[in-house]
Short mmCIF file of C-alpha atoms in Angstrom, two decimals:
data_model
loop_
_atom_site.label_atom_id
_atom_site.label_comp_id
_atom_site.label_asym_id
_atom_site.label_seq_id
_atom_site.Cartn_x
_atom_site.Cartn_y
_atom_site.Cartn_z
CA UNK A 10 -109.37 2.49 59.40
CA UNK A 11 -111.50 4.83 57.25
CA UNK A 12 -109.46 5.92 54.13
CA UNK A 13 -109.83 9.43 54.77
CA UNK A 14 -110.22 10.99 58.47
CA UNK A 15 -111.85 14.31 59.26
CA UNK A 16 -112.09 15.78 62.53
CA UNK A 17 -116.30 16.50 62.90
CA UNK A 18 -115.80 18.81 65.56
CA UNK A 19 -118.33 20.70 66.55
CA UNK A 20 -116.20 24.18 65.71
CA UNK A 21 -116.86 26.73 67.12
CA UNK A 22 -115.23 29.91 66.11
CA UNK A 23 -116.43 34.38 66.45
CA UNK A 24 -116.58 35.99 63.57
CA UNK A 25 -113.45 37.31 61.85
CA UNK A 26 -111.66 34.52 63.17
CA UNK A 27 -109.27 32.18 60.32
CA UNK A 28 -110.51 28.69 60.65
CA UNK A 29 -108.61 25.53 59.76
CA UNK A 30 -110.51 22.16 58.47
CA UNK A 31 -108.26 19.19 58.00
CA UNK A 32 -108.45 15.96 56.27
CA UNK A 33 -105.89 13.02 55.91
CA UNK A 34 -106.25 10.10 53.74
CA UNK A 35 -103.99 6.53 53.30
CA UNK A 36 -105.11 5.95 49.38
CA UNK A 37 -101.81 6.90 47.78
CA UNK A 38 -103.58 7.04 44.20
CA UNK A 39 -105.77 10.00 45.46
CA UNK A 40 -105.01 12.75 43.27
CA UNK A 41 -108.25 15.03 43.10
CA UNK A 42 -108.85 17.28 46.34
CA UNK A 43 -112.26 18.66 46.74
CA UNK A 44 -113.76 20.57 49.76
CA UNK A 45 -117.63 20.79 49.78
CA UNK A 46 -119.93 23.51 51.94
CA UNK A 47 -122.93 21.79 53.36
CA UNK A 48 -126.01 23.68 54.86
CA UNK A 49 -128.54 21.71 56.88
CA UNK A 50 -131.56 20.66 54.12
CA UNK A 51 -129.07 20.88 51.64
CA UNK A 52 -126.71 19.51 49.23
CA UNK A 53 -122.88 19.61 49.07
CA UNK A 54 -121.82 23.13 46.99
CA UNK A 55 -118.31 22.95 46.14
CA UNK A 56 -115.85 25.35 47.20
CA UNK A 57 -112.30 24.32 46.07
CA UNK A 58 -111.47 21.99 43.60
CA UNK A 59 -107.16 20.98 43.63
CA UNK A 60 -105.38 18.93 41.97
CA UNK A 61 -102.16 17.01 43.58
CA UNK A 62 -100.11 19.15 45.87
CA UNK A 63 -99.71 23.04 46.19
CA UNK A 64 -101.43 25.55 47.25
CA UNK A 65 -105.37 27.47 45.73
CA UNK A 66 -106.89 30.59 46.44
CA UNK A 67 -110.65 31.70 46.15
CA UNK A 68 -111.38 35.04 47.84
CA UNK A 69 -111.71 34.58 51.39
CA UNK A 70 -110.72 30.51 50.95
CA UNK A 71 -107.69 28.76 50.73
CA UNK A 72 -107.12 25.35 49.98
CA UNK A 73 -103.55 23.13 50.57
CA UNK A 74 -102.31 19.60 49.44
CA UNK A 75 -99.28 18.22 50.64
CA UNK A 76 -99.55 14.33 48.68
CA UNK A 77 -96.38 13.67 50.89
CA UNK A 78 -97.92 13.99 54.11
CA UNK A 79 -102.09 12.72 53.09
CA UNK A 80 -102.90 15.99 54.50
CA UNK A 81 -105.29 18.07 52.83
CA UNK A 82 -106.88 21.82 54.69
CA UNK A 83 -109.24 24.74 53.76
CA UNK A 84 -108.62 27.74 55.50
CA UNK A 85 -111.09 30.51 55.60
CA UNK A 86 -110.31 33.99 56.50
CA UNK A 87 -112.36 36.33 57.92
CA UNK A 88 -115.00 33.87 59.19
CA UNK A 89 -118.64 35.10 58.52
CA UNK A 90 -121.84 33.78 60.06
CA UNK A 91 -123.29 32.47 56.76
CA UNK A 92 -119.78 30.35 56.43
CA UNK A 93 -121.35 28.53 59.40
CA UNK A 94 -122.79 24.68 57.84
CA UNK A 95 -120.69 21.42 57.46
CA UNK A 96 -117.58 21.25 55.34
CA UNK A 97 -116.66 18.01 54.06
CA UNK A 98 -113.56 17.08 52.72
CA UNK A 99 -113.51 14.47 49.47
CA UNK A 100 -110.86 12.90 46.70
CA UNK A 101 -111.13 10.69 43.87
CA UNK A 102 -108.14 9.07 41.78
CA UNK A 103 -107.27 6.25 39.56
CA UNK A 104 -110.12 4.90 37.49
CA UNK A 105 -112.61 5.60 40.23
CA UNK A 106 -114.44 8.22 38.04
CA UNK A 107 -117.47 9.43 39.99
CA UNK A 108 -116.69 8.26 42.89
CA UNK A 109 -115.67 10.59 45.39
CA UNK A 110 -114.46 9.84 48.74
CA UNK A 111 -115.05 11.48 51.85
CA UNK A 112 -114.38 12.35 55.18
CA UNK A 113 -117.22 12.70 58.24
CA UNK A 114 -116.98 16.58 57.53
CA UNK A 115 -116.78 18.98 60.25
CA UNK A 116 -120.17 21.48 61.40
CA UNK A 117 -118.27 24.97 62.02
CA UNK A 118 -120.44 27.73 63.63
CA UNK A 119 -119.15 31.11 63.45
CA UNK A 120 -120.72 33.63 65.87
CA UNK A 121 -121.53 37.05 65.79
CA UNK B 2 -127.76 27.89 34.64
CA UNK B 3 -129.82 25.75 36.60
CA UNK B 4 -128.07 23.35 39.15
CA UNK B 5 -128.91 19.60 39.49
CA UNK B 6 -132.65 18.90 40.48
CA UNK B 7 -133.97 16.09 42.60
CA UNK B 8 -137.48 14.75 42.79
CA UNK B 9 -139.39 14.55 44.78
CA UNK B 10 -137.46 16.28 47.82
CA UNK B 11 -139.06 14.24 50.36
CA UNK B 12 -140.65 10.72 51.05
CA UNK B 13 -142.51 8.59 53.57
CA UNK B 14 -142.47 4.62 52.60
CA UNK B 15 -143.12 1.69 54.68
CA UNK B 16 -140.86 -1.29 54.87
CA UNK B 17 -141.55 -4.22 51.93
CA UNK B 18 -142.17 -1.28 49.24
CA UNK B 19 -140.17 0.05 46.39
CA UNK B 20 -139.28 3.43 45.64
CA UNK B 21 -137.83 5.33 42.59
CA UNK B 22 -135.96 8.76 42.54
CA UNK B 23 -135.32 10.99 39.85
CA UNK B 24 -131.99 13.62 38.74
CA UNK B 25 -131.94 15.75 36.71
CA UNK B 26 -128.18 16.91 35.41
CA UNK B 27 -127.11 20.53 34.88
CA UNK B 28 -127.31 20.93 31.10
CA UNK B 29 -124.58 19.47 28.96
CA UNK B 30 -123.67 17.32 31.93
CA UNK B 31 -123.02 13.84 30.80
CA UNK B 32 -121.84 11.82 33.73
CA UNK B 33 -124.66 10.69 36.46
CA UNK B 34 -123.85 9.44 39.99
CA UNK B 35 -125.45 8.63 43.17
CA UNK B 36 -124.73 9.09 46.99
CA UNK B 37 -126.60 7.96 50.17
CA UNK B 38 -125.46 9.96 52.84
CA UNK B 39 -126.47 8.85 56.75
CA UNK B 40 -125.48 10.84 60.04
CA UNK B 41 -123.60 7.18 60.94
CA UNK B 42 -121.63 6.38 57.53
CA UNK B 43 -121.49 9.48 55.99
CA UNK B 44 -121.86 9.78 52.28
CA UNK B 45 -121.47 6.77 50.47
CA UNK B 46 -120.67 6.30 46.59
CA UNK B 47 -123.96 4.02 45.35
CA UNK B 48 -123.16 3.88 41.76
CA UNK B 49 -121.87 6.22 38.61
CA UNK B 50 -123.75 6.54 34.86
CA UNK B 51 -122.36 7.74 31.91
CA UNK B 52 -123.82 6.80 27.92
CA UNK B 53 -126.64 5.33 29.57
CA UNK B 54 -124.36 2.36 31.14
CA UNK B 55 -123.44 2.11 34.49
CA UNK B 56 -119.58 2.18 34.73
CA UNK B 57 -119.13 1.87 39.12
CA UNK B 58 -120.51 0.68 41.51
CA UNK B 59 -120.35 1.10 45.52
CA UNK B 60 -120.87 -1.48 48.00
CA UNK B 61 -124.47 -1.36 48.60
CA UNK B 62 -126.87 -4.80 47.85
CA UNK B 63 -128.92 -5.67 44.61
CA UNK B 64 -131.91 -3.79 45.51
CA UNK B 65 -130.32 -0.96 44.79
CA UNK B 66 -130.23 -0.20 41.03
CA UNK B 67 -130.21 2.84 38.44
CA UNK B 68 -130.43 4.12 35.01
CA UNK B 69 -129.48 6.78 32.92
CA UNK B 70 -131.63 8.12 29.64
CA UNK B 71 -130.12 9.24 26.57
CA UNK B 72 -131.03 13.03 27.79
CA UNK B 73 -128.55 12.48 30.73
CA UNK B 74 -131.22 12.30 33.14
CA UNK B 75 -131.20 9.39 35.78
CA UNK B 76 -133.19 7.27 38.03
CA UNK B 77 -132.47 4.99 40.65
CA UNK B 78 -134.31 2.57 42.60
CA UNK B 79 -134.92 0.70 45.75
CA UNK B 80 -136.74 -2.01 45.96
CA UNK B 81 -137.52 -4.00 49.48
CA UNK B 82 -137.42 -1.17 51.32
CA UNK B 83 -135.57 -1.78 55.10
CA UNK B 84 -135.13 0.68 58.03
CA UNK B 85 -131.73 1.23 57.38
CA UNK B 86 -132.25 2.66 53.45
CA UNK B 87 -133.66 5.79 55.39
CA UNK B 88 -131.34 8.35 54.41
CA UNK B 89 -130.56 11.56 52.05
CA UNK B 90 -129.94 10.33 48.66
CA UNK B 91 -128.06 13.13 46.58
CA UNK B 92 -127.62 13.09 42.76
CA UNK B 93 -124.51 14.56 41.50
CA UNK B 94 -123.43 15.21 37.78
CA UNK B 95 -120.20 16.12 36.13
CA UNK B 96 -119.30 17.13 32.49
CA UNK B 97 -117.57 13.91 31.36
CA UNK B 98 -116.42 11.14 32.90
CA UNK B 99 -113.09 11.54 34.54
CA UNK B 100 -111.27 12.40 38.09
CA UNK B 101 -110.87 15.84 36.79
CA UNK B 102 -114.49 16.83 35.94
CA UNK B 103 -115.53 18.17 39.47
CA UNK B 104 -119.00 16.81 40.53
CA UNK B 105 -122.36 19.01 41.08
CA UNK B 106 -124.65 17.53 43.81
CA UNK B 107 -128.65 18.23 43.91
CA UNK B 108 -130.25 18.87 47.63
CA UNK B 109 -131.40 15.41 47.45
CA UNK B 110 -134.48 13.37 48.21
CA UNK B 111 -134.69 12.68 51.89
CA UNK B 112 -136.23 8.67 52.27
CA UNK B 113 -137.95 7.69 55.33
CA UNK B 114 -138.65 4.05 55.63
CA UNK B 115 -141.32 3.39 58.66
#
């Protein structure tokens, strides 16, 4: 079992539409929540950065922890086409520093 | 600012050969790591550089190997090139060394082992 699990979809979604990307994990000393933005020929941009559970706002992006369940989410409101690429999910914790681990990420399209 | 930059962006090697890529941090970043990342295993922690010392290391074999200078900037290598080391390696650096320094990732160098 991978330690953290990310549904890769494909997602689909028209614009305006809230989308939900979801990550659990099993590492209890994860502690650091990151989600990443990937677009194809690119690298990973970060979007959110979180630390243990609770909630984060960033304009149109919302990230959640909840360290009881190992379940992580981004939500983005108000889906655009240029939010379309692959969002990856990642955490670090302990004395793992620079070492980030991550799910499969999911490829979201949103459609005009 | 200028974000973390990778060179060269693309390369064509044959199997046998050796290859080196170079990072360049964001200025003022100290910490240094590298990620493969595959369509099959996803991206992969390859090793982590800080004061010119490596501090972690993934899972990946010997032939793999790095270096940081005292500017920050790093290099890592592959030597014995296989099939399988084709792949998008991505450089990523953080301000200091620690879970809460978020990390900056480069677009890579894509490797293509023939």
């Amino acid at each position: 079992q991978k330690e953290v699990e990310q549904d890769p979809g494909p997602l689909s979604v028209p614009e305006g539409a809230i989308v939900s990307l979801n990550c659990t994990y099993s590492n209890s000393a994860f502690q650091y929540f990151m989600w990443y933005r990937q677009y194809s020929r690119k690298g990973p941009e970060l979007l959110m950065y979180t630390y243990s559970s609770g909630n984060k706002e960033d304009g149109r992006f919302t990230a959640q922890v909840d360290k009881s369940s190992k379940y992580i989410s981004l939500f983005i409101r108000d889906s655009q086409p240029s939010d379309s690429a692959t969002y990856l999910c990642a955490m670090s914790g302990g004395t793992s520093y620079g070492k980030l681990t991550f799910g499969q990420g999911t490829i979201l399209t949103v459609h005009p | 600012k200028a974000g973390v930059t990778q060179t060269p962006r693309y390369l064509i090697k044959t199997r046998g050969q050796q290859v080196t890529l170079s990072c360049s941090p964001i200025s003022g970043h100290r910490s240094v790591s590298w990620y493969q990342q595959t369509p099959g295993q996803g991206l992969q922690f390859l090793f982590e550089y800080f004061s010119e010392t490596q501090r972690n290391k993934g899972n990946f074999p010997g032939r793999f190997s790095g270096r940081q200078f005292s500017n920050s900037r790093s290099e890592m290598n592959v030597s014995t090139l296989e099939l399988g080391d084709s792949a998008l390696y991505l450089c990523a650096s953080s301000l200091w060394r620690g879970s809460d320094s978020p990390l900056h990732f480069g677009n890579g160098t894509r490797l293509t082992v023939t």
